[in-house]
Coordinates of C-alpha atoms in Angstrom, one line a residue:
M28 CA -4.3 -4.7 22.5
A29 CA -7.5 -3.8 24.2
T30 CA -10.0 -6.6 24.3
D31 CA -12.7 -4.5 22.7
E32 CA -10.5 -3.8 19.7
Y33 CA -9.5 -7.4 19.5
A34 CA -13.2 -8.4 19.4
L35 CA -13.8 -5.8 16.8
I36 CA -11.0 -7.1 14.6
E37 CA -12.3 -10.7 15.0
R38 CA -15.8 -9.5 13.9
A39 CA -14.3 -7.5 11.0
K40 CA -13.0 -10.8 9.6
S41 CA -16.6 -11.7 8.6
D42 CA -18.6 -8.5 9.1
P43 CA -17.9 -5.5 6.7
E44 CA -19.7 -3.1 9.2
A45 CA -17.1 -4.0 11.8
F46 CA -14.4 -3.3 9.4
G47 CA -16.0 0.0 8.7
I48 CA -15.6 0.9 12.3
L49 CA -11.9 0.1 12.1
Y50 CA -11.7 2.2 8.9
E51 CA -13.3 5.2 10.7
R52 CA -10.9 4.8 13.6
Y53 CA -7.7 4.7 11.5
V54 CA -8.4 6.4 8.2
G55 CA -7.2 9.9 9.3
K56 CA -3.9 8.6 10.7
I57 CA -3.2 6.6 7.6
Y58 CA -4.1 9.5 5.3
N59 CA -1.8 11.9 7.2
Y60 CA 1.0 9.4 7.0
M61 CA 0.5 9.0 3.3
Y62 CA 0.2 12.8 2.7
Y63 CA 3.4 13.6 4.4
R64 CA 5.2 10.8 2.5
V65 CA 3.9 11.6 -1.0
G66 CA 3.3 15.4 -0.8
N67 CA -0.1 15.7 -2.4
H68 CA -3.7 15.1 -1.5
Y69 CA -4.7 13.1 -4.6
D70 CA -2.0 10.4 -4.3
A71 CA -2.5 10.3 -0.5
E72 CA -6.2 9.6 -0.9
D73 CA -5.5 6.9 -3.5
L74 CA -2.8 5.2 -1.4
T75 CA -5.0 5.4 1.7
A76 CA -7.9 3.8 -0.1
R77 CA -5.5 1.1 -1.4
T78 CA -4.3 0.5 2.2
F79 CA -7.7 -0.2 3.5
Y80 CA -8.7 -2.2 0.5
R81 CA -5.7 -4.5 1.1
A82 CA -6.4 -4.6 4.8
M83 CA -10.0 -5.6 4.2
N84 CA -8.9 -8.3 1.8
H85 CA -6.3 -9.7 4.2
I86 CA -7.9 -9.1 7.6
A87 CA -8.7 -12.8 7.9
E88 CA -4.9 -13.4 7.9
Y89 CA -4.3 -10.8 10.7
T90 CA -3.0 -12.2 14.0
P91 CA -2.0 -10.0 16.8
R92 CA 1.7 -10.5 17.7
G93 CA 2.1 -8.2 20.6
A94 CA 1.8 -5.1 18.3
P95 CA -1.3 -3.0 17.9
F96 CA -3.6 -3.3 14.9
S97 CA -2.4 0.1 13.8
A98 CA 1.1 -1.2 13.3
W99 CA -0.2 -3.8 10.8
L100 CA -2.0 -1.0 9.0
Y101 CA 1.0 1.2 8.9
R102 CA 3.1 -1.7 7.6
I103 CA 0.6 -2.1 4.7
A104 CA 0.6 1.7 4.1
H105 CA 4.4 1.7 4.2
N106 CA 4.7 -1.1 1.6
L107 CA 2.2 0.5 -0.7
M108 CA 3.9 3.9 -0.5
A109 CA 7.4 2.3 -1.1
N110 CA 6.0 0.6 -4.2
W111 CA 4.5 3.9 -5.3
H112 CA 7.8 5.7 -5.0
R113 CA 9.6 2.9 -6.9
D114 CA 7.0 2.9 -9.7
R115 CA 7.2 6.7 -10.2
Q116 CA 10.3 8.7 -10.6
R117 CA 8.1 11.5 -9.2
H118 CA 8.8 15.1 -8.6
Q119 CA 7.7 16.9 -5.5
V120 CA 4.3 18.6 -5.7
F121 CA 3.1 21.4 -3.4
P122 CA -0.6 22.1 -4.0
L123 CA -1.4 25.8 -4.7
E124 CA -4.6 25.3 -2.6
D125 CA -2.5 25.2 0.6
A126 CA -1.0 28.6 0.0
V127 CA -4.4 30.0 -1.0
L128 CA -6.0 28.7 2.2
R129 CA -3.3 30.4 4.3
A130 CA -3.8 33.7 2.3
E131 CA -7.5 33.6 3.2
Y132 CA -6.6 33.8 6.9
G133 CA -5.0 37.2 6.5
E134 CA -1.3 36.6 6.2
E135 CA 0.8 39.0 4.2
P136 CA 2.0 37.7 0.8
H137 CA 5.7 38.0 1.8
Q138 CA 5.0 36.1 5.0
I139 CA 3.4 33.3 3.0
S140 CA 6.3 33.3 0.6
E141 CA 8.9 33.1 3.4
Q142 CA 7.0 30.4 5.2
E143 CA 6.6 28.4 2.0
D144 CA 10.3 28.8 1.2
E145 CA 11.1 27.5 4.7
K146 CA 8.7 24.7 4.4
L147 CA 10.1 23.7 1.0
R148 CA 13.7 23.7 2.4
L149 CA 12.6 21.5 5.3
L150 CA 10.6 19.1 3.2
T151 CA 13.4 18.9 0.6
A152 CA 15.9 18.1 3.4
I153 CA 13.6 15.5 4.9
R154 CA 13.0 13.9 1.5
N155 CA 16.7 13.6 1.0
L156 CA 16.9 11.4 4.1
P157 CA 16.8 7.7 3.8
E158 CA 13.2 6.2 3.7
D159 CA 13.3 4.8 7.3
R160 CA 14.3 8.2 8.7
Q161 CA 11.5 9.9 6.8
Q162 CA 9.1 7.4 8.2
L163 CA 10.4 8.0 11.7
L164 CA 9.9 11.7 11.5
I165 CA 6.4 11.4 10.2
L166 CA 5.3 8.9 12.8
K167 CA 6.9 11.0 15.6
F168 CA 5.9 14.5 14.6
V169 CA 2.8 14.1 12.5
E170 CA 1.2 11.1 14.2
G171 CA 2.6 11.9 17.6
L172 CA 3.5 8.3 18.3
S173 CA 5.9 7.2 21.1
N174 CA 9.2 5.5 20.5
I175 CA 7.7 2.2 21.6
E176 CA 4.8 2.5 19.1
I177 CA 7.2 3.6 16.3
G178 CA 9.4 0.6 17.1
Q179 CA 6.4 -1.7 16.8
I180 CA 5.5 -0.2 13.4
M181 CA 9.1 -0.3 12.1
G182 CA 10.0 -3.6 13.6
R183 CA 12.8 -2.2 15.9
S184 CA 13.4 -1.8 19.6
E185 CA 12.8 1.4 21.5
G186 CA 16.5 1.9 21.9
A187 CA 17.1 1.5 18.1
I188 CA 14.4 4.1 17.5
K189 CA 16.0 6.5 19.9
S190 CA 19.4 6.0 18.2
L191 CA 17.8 6.4 14.7
Y192 CA 16.0 9.5 15.9
H193 CA 19.2 11.1 17.1
R194 CA 21.1 10.2 13.9
T195 CA 18.2 11.6 11.9
L196 CA 18.2 14.9 13.6
V197 CA 22.0 15.2 13.1
S198 CA 21.6 14.4 9.4
L199 CA 18.8 16.9 9.0
K200 CA 20.8 19.6 10.7
E201 CA 23.7 18.9 8.4
L202 CA 21.5 18.9 5.2
L203 CA 19.9 22.3 6.2
A204 CA 23.4 23.8 7.0
E205 CA 24.7 22.6 3.6
H206 CA 21.7 24.3 1.9
E207 CA 22.2 27.5 3.8
N208 CA 25.9 27.5 2.9
L209 CA 25.0 27.0 -0.8
V210 CA 22.6 29.8 -0.7
K211 CA 25.3 32.1 0.8
E212 CA 27.8 31.1 -1.8
L213 CA 25.3 31.8 -4.7
A214 CA 24.5 35.2 -3.2
E215 CA 28.2 36.1 -2.9
E216 CA 28.7 35.1 -6.6
E217 CA 26.0 37.4 -7.7
D218 CA 27.6 40.4 -5.9

């Protein structure tokens, strides 16, 4: 951990303005993580706020253990998100505003529909993966973290993350192939 960040964390234990700097530094990453896990802006904003509220209330207990401060924040976020999923037998939400924004940039309606169908298939397949595999994909592709950083957040070695990543891609490929086969079977039944 960089000494300037460590000093900022120590200041944040007694200075709300210092915590505000940490908030500004990490709020975007935590929000993105939440959004890709819950699927809608409103719940992502709520869970992000809860993450930082909990971090602010417990920062005095934070001690660096060889992992970056962000790993601690992601762990809080992950725990809150897991509780949220457990508390709600929720259905997947795809905000209409996302499609409208794309339409404003000149894409043809059929292109938007095809892209949304493809996005929906991929997100459905990802959401059918175990929670740890979903977390891995979000941290790797949305947050752009390295295997080492992901390992620190998930409490696993770099080798374990590489292995999990490989198994995740194989599972995802199988889920997408199963979906494609089902679509073909349904199309043949209609004929």
